[in-house]
Amino acid sequence: MFPALENAIALISTLPGIGNRSATRIAFQLLRSDERSVQELAEALVDLRRRMRFCSECGGLCEADVCEICEDTNRDRSAVCVVEDPGDVFAIERTREFRGVYHVLLGALSPLDGIGPEDLRLGELSRRLVSGHLGQTPIVELFIATNPTLEGDATASYIMDRIVPEGVRVTRISHGIPTGAAIEYADQSTLARSIRARTEMHGSAGRRGFDG
Amino acid sequence: MFPALENAIALISTLPGIGNRSATRIAFQLLRSDERSVQELAEALVDLRRRMRFCSECGGLCEADVCEICEDTNRDRSAVCVVEDPGDVFAIERTREFRGVYHVLLGALSPLDGIGPEDLRLGELSRRLVSGHLGQTPIVELFIATNPTLEGDATASYIMDRIVPEGVRVTRISHGIPTGAAIEYADQSTLARSIRARTEMHGSAGRRGFDG
């Protein structure tokens, strides 16, 4: 009936998580906004796409072709941390606990959402893992820091079973009770994993953990 | 860290139903799309806002200042149908059962979502209801077709109690079992309403309804 409306709704509903109903709601909201703020939104989208890109090496966010972390010669190229999203890189960087480089998958395996191995940056990971043979620093440790969800765990298993060549040490970020949280209120799955993954205590007075 | 990304996420998350998390997901998806399709989306938003507007009379969608229905001199201006959204107008028009004009509220009362009377086009409705005194066709029937939801019912009651002047007949769209649906599987609230609203049957052989 109204081509401008139909076109806008069709394009808005191509965005992830937005169906026809939400797209219609968004379109109506835009009609009620003043013209300048719609213009501003439109420009921000174009500007984002023009100025930002995914690092051609790790898939993290950057404004150049290769990100600052991948360009930093002080980073340990033999350790690669695999994460789902660019935001995970920032979170891990803030801890200052990891001095290696990253590999961003841009998602996790999720058959229900139609996300298969070919939708993730797994081919690139595979190439990086063998690039040691091509004269680059060989990867010694692959530290898989996908989320402790069904999807993140499935992705970790997939990488372990299908992507990692022999001789590479694979580690997984540990699961457990978050710092400051109450055990009583931890969800059952987190609690179960944190019991299975319990670690030896080494106290100053020679105390020992439950296993000891 | 990346102003273009932060700006885009901030603006995307002003859209209805989109929080920071969804906005981030959308921004990443845009980064993965080719530049032309992002441009296309941006243009569609601006184009929508430029070409479409809400009818200054009824609040329905139109490309001019006043919509085709409000301009149609064959429509009965003494009957006004009140709906929540512009889409409702199209749905009712398709039935060809209503020959009056419309009043689109652009929403329904919903205290939980922070939508109060001042967020809807209730002031405009009030003005239209008294405009008979100003030389226009007086409104004889106000047909309230808000959705049969908590919000739609509350809006209908609000209009009935606070907006409609004496002498205007107020009708409400009927609730009941949808055509073709099974009574056994109707939800309890629909079934209860359709029992309370049961109507007299006038069969050819003089049969009578349950009430008779």
PDB file of C-alpha atoms in Angstrom, chain A residues 1-5 7-8 11-12 14-18 22 25-35 38-54 61-63 85-87 90 105-107 119-120, chain B residues 1-5 7-8 11-12 14-18 22 25-35 38-54 61-63 85-87 90 105-107 119-120:
ATOM      1  CA  MET A   1       0.000   0.000   0.000  1.00  0.00           C
ATOM      2  CA  PHE A   2       2.819   2.405   0.962  1.00  0.00           C
ATOM      3  CA  PRO A   3       6.087   1.451  -0.784  1.00  0.00           C
ATOM      4  CA  ALA A   4       8.298   3.583   1.486  1.00  0.00           C
ATOM      5  CA  LEU A   5       6.826   1.897   4.560  1.00  0.00           C
ATOM      6  CA  ASN A   7      10.548  -1.156   1.963  1.00  0.00           C
ATOM      7  CA  ALA A   8      11.663   0.168   5.361  1.00  0.00           C
ATOM      8  CA  LEU A  11      14.945  -3.949   5.406  1.00  0.00           C
ATOM      9  CA  ILE A  12      14.594  -3.416   9.158  1.00  0.00           C
ATOM     10  CA  THR A  14      16.615  -8.328   8.028  1.00  0.00           C
ATOM     11  CA  LEU A  15      18.388  -7.240  11.221  1.00  0.00           C
ATOM     12  CA  PRO A  16      19.077 -10.012  13.743  1.00  0.00           C
ATOM     13  CA  GLY A  17      16.309 -10.658  16.266  1.00  0.00           C
ATOM     14  CA  ILE A  18      13.825  -8.385  14.504  1.00  0.00           C
ATOM     15  CA  SER A  22       9.083  -5.422  15.678  1.00  0.00           C
ATOM     16  CA  ARG A  25       6.849  -0.963  15.539  1.00  0.00           C
ATOM     17  CA  ILE A  26      10.259   0.530  14.774  1.00  0.00           C
ATOM     18  CA  ALA A  27       8.986   2.070  11.520  1.00  0.00           C
ATOM     19  CA  PHE A  28       6.063   3.726  13.317  1.00  0.00           C
ATOM     20  CA  GLN A  29       8.407   5.047  15.979  1.00  0.00           C
ATOM     21  CA  LEU A  30      10.606   6.560  13.254  1.00  0.00           C
ATOM     22  CA  LEU A  31       7.538   8.251  11.746  1.00  0.00           C
ATOM     23  CA  ARG A  32       6.863   9.821  15.124  1.00  0.00           C
ATOM     24  CA  SER A  33      10.461  11.005  15.622  1.00  0.00           C
ATOM     25  CA  ASP A  34      11.666  14.279  14.213  1.00  0.00           C
ATOM     26  CA  GLU A  35      13.358  14.118  10.845  1.00  0.00           C
ATOM     27  CA  VAL A  38      16.120   9.715  11.871  1.00  0.00           C
ATOM     28  CA  GLN A  39      18.826  11.289   9.723  1.00  0.00           C
ATOM     29  CA  GLU A  40      21.253  10.968  12.632  1.00  0.00           C
ATOM     30  CA  LEU A  41      20.483   7.270  13.065  1.00  0.00           C
ATOM     31  CA  ALA A  42      20.877   6.627   9.332  1.00  0.00           C
ATOM     32  CA  GLU A  43      24.226   8.418   9.282  1.00  0.00           C
ATOM     33  CA  ALA A  44      25.460   6.517  12.332  1.00  0.00           C
ATOM     34  CA  LEU A  45      24.781   3.205  10.560  1.00  0.00           C
ATOM     35  CA  VAL A  46      26.634   4.235   7.413  1.00  0.00           C
ATOM     36  CA  ASP A  47      29.439   5.777   9.451  1.00  0.00           C
ATOM     37  CA  LEU A  48      29.808   2.605  11.509  1.00  0.00           C
ATOM     38  CA  ARG A  49      30.134   0.441   8.407  1.00  0.00           C
ATOM     39  CA  ARG A  50      32.607   2.872   6.807  1.00  0.00           C
ATOM     40  CA  ARG A  51      34.863   3.415   9.785  1.00  0.00           C
ATOM     41  CA  MET A  52      34.884   0.079  11.551  1.00  0.00           C
ATOM     42  CA  ARG A  53      35.825  -3.365  10.348  1.00  0.00           C
ATOM     43  CA  PHE A  54      36.784  -6.751  11.658  1.00  0.00           C
ATOM     44  CA  LEU A  61      36.964  -4.901  15.966  1.00  0.00           C
ATOM     45  CA  CYS A  62      39.257  -2.280  14.557  1.00  0.00           C
ATOM     46  CA  GLU A  63      39.405   0.897  12.539  1.00  0.00           C
ATOM     47  CA  ASP A  85      32.313 -11.906  20.085  1.00  0.00           C
ATOM     48  CA  PRO A  86      34.518  -8.815  19.771  1.00  0.00           C
ATOM     49  CA  GLY A  87      33.147  -7.629  23.125  1.00  0.00           C
ATOM     50  CA  PHE A  90      37.639  -6.116  25.606  1.00  0.00           C
ATOM     51  CA  LEU A 105      34.516 -16.530  15.921  1.00  0.00           C
ATOM     52  CA  LEU A 106      31.718 -13.966  15.503  1.00  0.00           C
ATOM     53  CA  GLY A 107      29.171 -16.271  17.106  1.00  0.00           C
ATOM     54  CA  ASP A 119      28.868 -19.271   9.667  1.00  0.00           C
ATOM     55  CA  LEU A 120      31.722 -18.884  12.151  1.00  0.00           C
TER      56      LEU A 120
ATOM     57  CA  MET B   1      36.898   2.710  22.657  1.00  0.00           C
ATOM     58  CA  PHE B   2      35.434   3.031  19.151  1.00  0.00           C
ATOM     59  CA  PRO B   3      33.276   6.179  18.881  1.00  0.00           C
ATOM     60  CA  ALA B   4      31.583   5.095  15.624  1.00  0.00           C
ATOM     61  CA  LEU B   5      30.519   1.826  17.237  1.00  0.00           C
ATOM     62  CA  ASN B   7      27.419   6.074  18.705  1.00  0.00           C
ATOM     63  CA  ALA B   8      25.688   3.539  16.471  1.00  0.00           C
ATOM     64  CA  LEU B  11      21.224   5.337  18.606  1.00  0.00           C
ATOM     65  CA  ILE B  12      20.054   1.836  17.650  1.00  0.00           C
ATOM     66  CA  THR B  14      16.701   4.127  21.258  1.00  0.00           C
ATOM     67  CA  LEU B  15      14.445   2.080  18.962  1.00  0.00           C
ATOM     68  CA  PRO B  16      11.488   0.388  20.658  1.00  0.00           C
ATOM     69  CA  GLY B  17      12.136  -3.094  22.026  1.00  0.00           C
ATOM     70  CA  ILE B  18      15.897  -2.868  21.451  1.00  0.00           C
ATOM     71  CA  SER B  22      20.369  -6.354  20.757  1.00  0.00           C
ATOM     72  CA  ARG B  25      24.228  -7.596  17.842  1.00  0.00           C
ATOM     73  CA  ILE B  26      22.690  -5.404  15.155  1.00  0.00           C
ATOM     74  CA  ALA B  27      25.839  -3.265  14.917  1.00  0.00           C
ATOM     75  CA  PHE B  28      28.027  -6.356  14.462  1.00  0.00           C
ATOM     76  CA  GLN B  29      25.692  -7.672  11.801  1.00  0.00           C
ATOM     77  CA  LEU B  30      25.967  -4.346   9.957  1.00  0.00           C
ATOM     78  CA  LEU B  31      29.749  -4.592  10.102  1.00  0.00           C
ATOM     79  CA  ARG B  32      29.489  -7.990   8.451  1.00  0.00           C
ATOM     80  CA  SER B  33      27.116  -6.792   5.706  1.00  0.00           C
ATOM     81  CA  ASP B  34      28.394  -5.221   2.533  1.00  0.00           C
ATOM     82  CA  GLU B  35      28.533  -1.446   2.521  1.00  0.00           C
ATOM     83  CA  VAL B  38      23.900  -0.740   4.980  1.00  0.00           C
ATOM     84  CA  GLN B  39      23.545   2.321   2.761  1.00  0.00           C
ATOM     85  CA  GLU B  40      20.255   0.938   1.465  1.00  0.00           C
ATOM     86  CA  LEU B  41      18.899   0.453   4.970  1.00  0.00           C
ATOM     87  CA  ALA B  42      19.961   3.951   6.010  1.00  0.00           C
ATOM     88  CA  GLU B  43      18.284   5.458   2.949  1.00  0.00           C
ATOM     89  CA  ALA B  44      15.094   3.482   3.557  1.00  0.00           C
ATOM     90  CA  LEU B  45      14.825   4.953   7.069  1.00  0.00           C
ATOM     91  CA  VAL B  46      15.307   8.522   5.876  1.00  0.00           C
ATOM     92  CA  ASP B  47      12.995   7.958   2.920  1.00  0.00           C
ATOM     93  CA  LEU B  48      10.304   6.525   5.184  1.00  0.00           C
ATOM     94  CA  ARG B  49      10.414   9.546   7.461  1.00  0.00           C
ATOM     95  CA  ARG B  50      10.384  11.957   4.510  1.00  0.00           C
ATOM     96  CA  ARG B  51       7.603  10.387   2.487  1.00  0.00           C
ATOM     97  CA  MET B  52       5.215   9.054   5.089  1.00  0.00           C
ATOM     98  CA  ARG B  53       3.368  10.791   7.869  1.00  0.00           C
ATOM     99  CA  PHE B  54       0.435  10.339  10.158  1.00  0.00           C
ATOM    100  CA  LEU B  61      -0.736   6.502   7.747  1.00  0.00           C
ATOM    101  CA  CYS B  62      -0.572   8.618   4.632  1.00  0.00           C
ATOM    102  CA  GLU B  63       1.748  10.221   2.136  1.00  0.00           C
ATOM    103  CA  ASP B  85      -2.489   1.281  15.355  1.00  0.00           C
ATOM    104  CA  PRO B  86      -2.495   2.307  11.682  1.00  0.00           C
ATOM    105  CA  GLY B  87      -2.395  -1.400  10.754  1.00  0.00           C
ATOM    106  CA  PHE B  90      -6.143  -1.610   6.950  1.00  0.00           C
ATOM    107  CA  LEU B 105      -4.538   6.378  19.024  1.00  0.00           C
ATOM    108  CA  LEU B 106      -0.990   5.206  18.158  1.00  0.00           C
ATOM    109  CA  GLY B 107      -0.914   2.814  21.093  1.00  0.00           C
ATOM    110  CA  ASP B 119       1.157   9.502  25.033  1.00  0.00           C
ATOM    111  CA  LEU B 120      -1.906   8.606  22.968  1.00  0.00           C
TER     112      LEU B 120
END
